[in-house]
Amino acid sequence: MWHEIFNYADYGQLLALVRNSLVVGAALGLVGGLVGVFVMMRDLAFAVHGVSELSFAGGAAALLIGVGVAQGALVGSLVAALIIGLLGVRARERNSFIGVLMPFGLGLGVLFLALYSGRAANKFGLLTGQVVAVDNPQTAWLLGMAAVVLAALAILWRPLMFASVDPEAAEARGVPVKLLSPVFTLVLGLAVAMSVQVVGALLVLSLLVTPAAAAIRVTASPVRITLLSVVFALVSMVGGTLLAIGSSVPISPYVTTVSFLIYAVCRVVGWRRTRRGWARRPSAVPAQA
Amino acid sequence: MSAAEGATEEAGAEPALRLRGAALGYGDRTLWNGLDLDVRPGEFLAVLGPNGTGKTSLLRAALGLTRLSAGTVEVNAPVGYVPQQKTLQAGVPVRARDLVRFGVDGHRWGIGRPGRGRELRRRVDAALAEVGAAEYADIPVGMLSGGEQQRVRIAQALASDPGLLLCDEPLLSLDLRRQQEVTALVDARRRRRGTAVVFVTHEINPVLGVVDRVLYLAGGRFRVGPPDEVLTSPVLSELYGARIEVVRAGGRVIVAGAEAAAAEDAHHLDDTVEVAH
């Protein structure tokens, strides 16, 4: 069983085969790390999960009727993202709505997959991810989506951060806070649709939440949070892919494990930093042990 | 009744904030109407009154976030805003200096030109120093006390270099000493830079020594004028439509009866007034 999980014979040849996966993985790491920062600031982790289930349903529907899975996943994702963005200003209301939406999406997806009579690997892939399955057109499609997300974030960056952390002051300063909510969830929807096709619907959180959550444990500087979150997501995604290629297991357990380990380390580092007095003023007497 | 008699005007400087015939109401309920008000550069105006009388709405109207139901509002200076205090949670991933930086360029699109870092840092440091918050500039805001967060919020508002500073209950949930400190900061700023200040507060006593005029809102009516003229038993009794006793003792103003009057007047509102302890 062990070398089903770790098997690095003929690694060089395998590497050539998964070049597309690595390119896509790097793009996904960049997107996940950046979007994750705002997911944490806006407290949208649960929304990420909800959107990914709807994205799964969209992909499954596309598989059933024989159109592009990527496009199906994108449509499902954007519909869910738009509804959540328009509806959920208050967290409590938003979360209960997502709790209602999520099983519905998952149920639909299961129905479509049950009706689908093609390859079983296609079914499984949408839920738990796939490694080598990224062909050239799909790579181009995913990179195109990544480019849209990066461009949108480059434009929205400062007002989106202001609105996410301090909405009252942002609104008073003329930031269109109410408009930014659905706009950001659409960007999030794109990122989710990308991730669903690579790591699978059930594990999207490990890319869009875990890296940023880990970064926030160790620093409060937005620049450092962003850099660390991207590095963590890249290491998880690319590292996970490199570990996965020799095996017959899907890519996702590697990605999720690497990203979880990074988070665990960051929690310990953050805990030590808090204990040593993260909030201590320079002039204050040292805290008593 | 009219409050125009209280709105003293001085020749010269254009008012930072001007309201003419301003009215605000929701549905068939009018919070205030016929409000004429000029706030001059360097003037400190305190806005007093029980909850639900449209004090915050007045600020929102000046910010262009709430439409007046009648009249006009004119703002002739860059505006800084200190929103009503909501404690920032411990997990909020920004430092004090980041919150202040939002006040400088947070509203601009894009990620910011890389070359401007030094100039930006200088402005943020200056704003933090002005409110005495330099020491905790790099501490996550969620780890700061309420009074410290309030200073940082004022620094954020000042970082945009405002000519009009709108503060919504900046003294809320602060102890007496912090209330005096925050008031002194705002007072120092307007004296040094001629910033017009509109200061919404429940607590008149911490600001009594520095205010030029008060706008008192109660019972759908209002009165504008120097504190000595407005904070009197006859004026407040008329505003509330009930017997109010204003007692001055040891440099403090104590308004007795306002709480009950406000509760009776606005029984559908969720809170009552406490102008002084």
Coordinates of C-alpha atoms in Angstrom, one line a residue, chain A residues 37 40-41 153-162 165-176 178 180 216 219-225 273-274 278-284, chain B residues 60 63 65 79 81 83-84 86 88 91-95 98-99 101-113 116 135-136 138-141 143-145 148 153 156 159-160:
Chain A
V37 CA -6.7 36.9 2.4
M40 CA -10.4 35.6 6.0
M41 CA -10.9 39.4 6.3
L153 CA -7.9 41.9 -7.4
A154 CA -5.2 44.3 -8.7
I155 CA -8.0 46.9 -9.4
L156 CA -10.0 46.2 -6.2
W157 CA -7.2 45.8 -3.8
R158 CA -7.1 48.9 -1.6
P159 CA -10.9 49.7 -1.4
L160 CA -11.7 46.0 -1.0
M161 CA -9.3 45.7 2.0
F162 CA -10.6 48.9 3.5
V165 CA -11.8 45.4 7.7
D166 CA -13.5 48.7 8.4
P167 CA -16.8 49.0 6.5
E168 CA -18.2 52.1 8.3
A169 CA -15.2 54.2 7.7
A170 CA -14.8 52.9 4.2
E171 CA -18.4 53.9 3.3
A172 CA -17.9 57.3 4.7
R173 CA -14.8 57.7 2.6
G174 CA -16.8 57.0 -0.5
V175 CA -15.9 53.3 -1.0
P176 CA -18.8 51.5 -2.6
K178 CA -22.4 47.5 -0.8
L180 CA -18.0 45.4 -3.4
I216 CA -2.8 35.5 9.9
T219 CA 1.6 38.4 11.3
A220 CA -0.9 41.3 11.2
S221 CA 0.8 43.2 8.4
P222 CA -1.4 43.0 5.3
V223 CA 1.6 42.9 3.0
R224 CA 3.2 40.1 4.9
I225 CA -0.1 38.2 5.3
R273 CA 4.5 35.2 19.8
T274 CA 1.3 36.1 21.8
W278 CA 2.8 40.5 20.8
A279 CA 0.8 43.5 22.1
R280 CA 3.5 44.8 24.5
R281 CA 4.2 48.5 24.3
P282 CA 7.9 49.3 24.0
S283 CA 7.8 51.5 27.1
A284 CA 5.8 49.1 29.2
Chain B
R60 CA -24.6 60.6 7.6
L63 CA -21.3 62.4 4.5
L65 CA -24.9 58.6 2.9
V79 CA -14.3 65.3 5.6
Y81 CA -15.2 60.6 10.0
P83 CA -17.6 56.1 13.2
Q84 CA -19.4 55.0 16.3
K86 CA -17.4 49.0 17.4
L88 CA -12.5 45.4 16.4
G91 CA -8.7 38.3 14.9
V92 CA -8.8 41.4 12.6
P93 CA -5.6 41.0 10.7
V94 CA -4.4 44.6 10.6
R95 CA -2.2 46.7 12.7
D98 CA -2.8 49.9 8.6
L99 CA -6.1 51.2 9.8
R101 CA -3.3 54.1 6.2
F102 CA -6.8 53.3 5.0
G103 CA -7.6 56.9 5.9
V104 CA -4.9 58.1 3.5
D105 CA -5.4 55.9 0.4
G106 CA -7.8 53.1 1.3
H107 CA -10.5 54.5 -1.0
R108 CA -8.3 54.6 -4.1
W109 CA -8.5 51.8 -6.7
G110 CA -5.5 49.7 -7.5
I111 CA -2.7 48.4 -5.3
G112 CA -0.9 51.7 -5.0
R113 CA 2.2 52.9 -6.6
R116 CA 5.0 56.2 -2.6
E135 CA 3.8 53.4 20.5
Y136 CA 1.3 50.8 19.4
D138 CA 2.6 48.0 14.9
I139 CA 0.3 46.1 17.3
P140 CA -2.8 44.3 15.8
V141 CA -5.8 46.5 16.4
M143 CA -5.2 43.6 20.8
L144 CA -5.7 47.3 21.7
S145 CA -7.9 48.6 24.4
E148 CA -6.4 53.0 22.2
R153 CA -9.7 55.8 14.7
Q156 CA -7.4 57.5 10.7
A159 CA -4.7 61.2 8.2
S160 CA -6.9 62.4 5.3

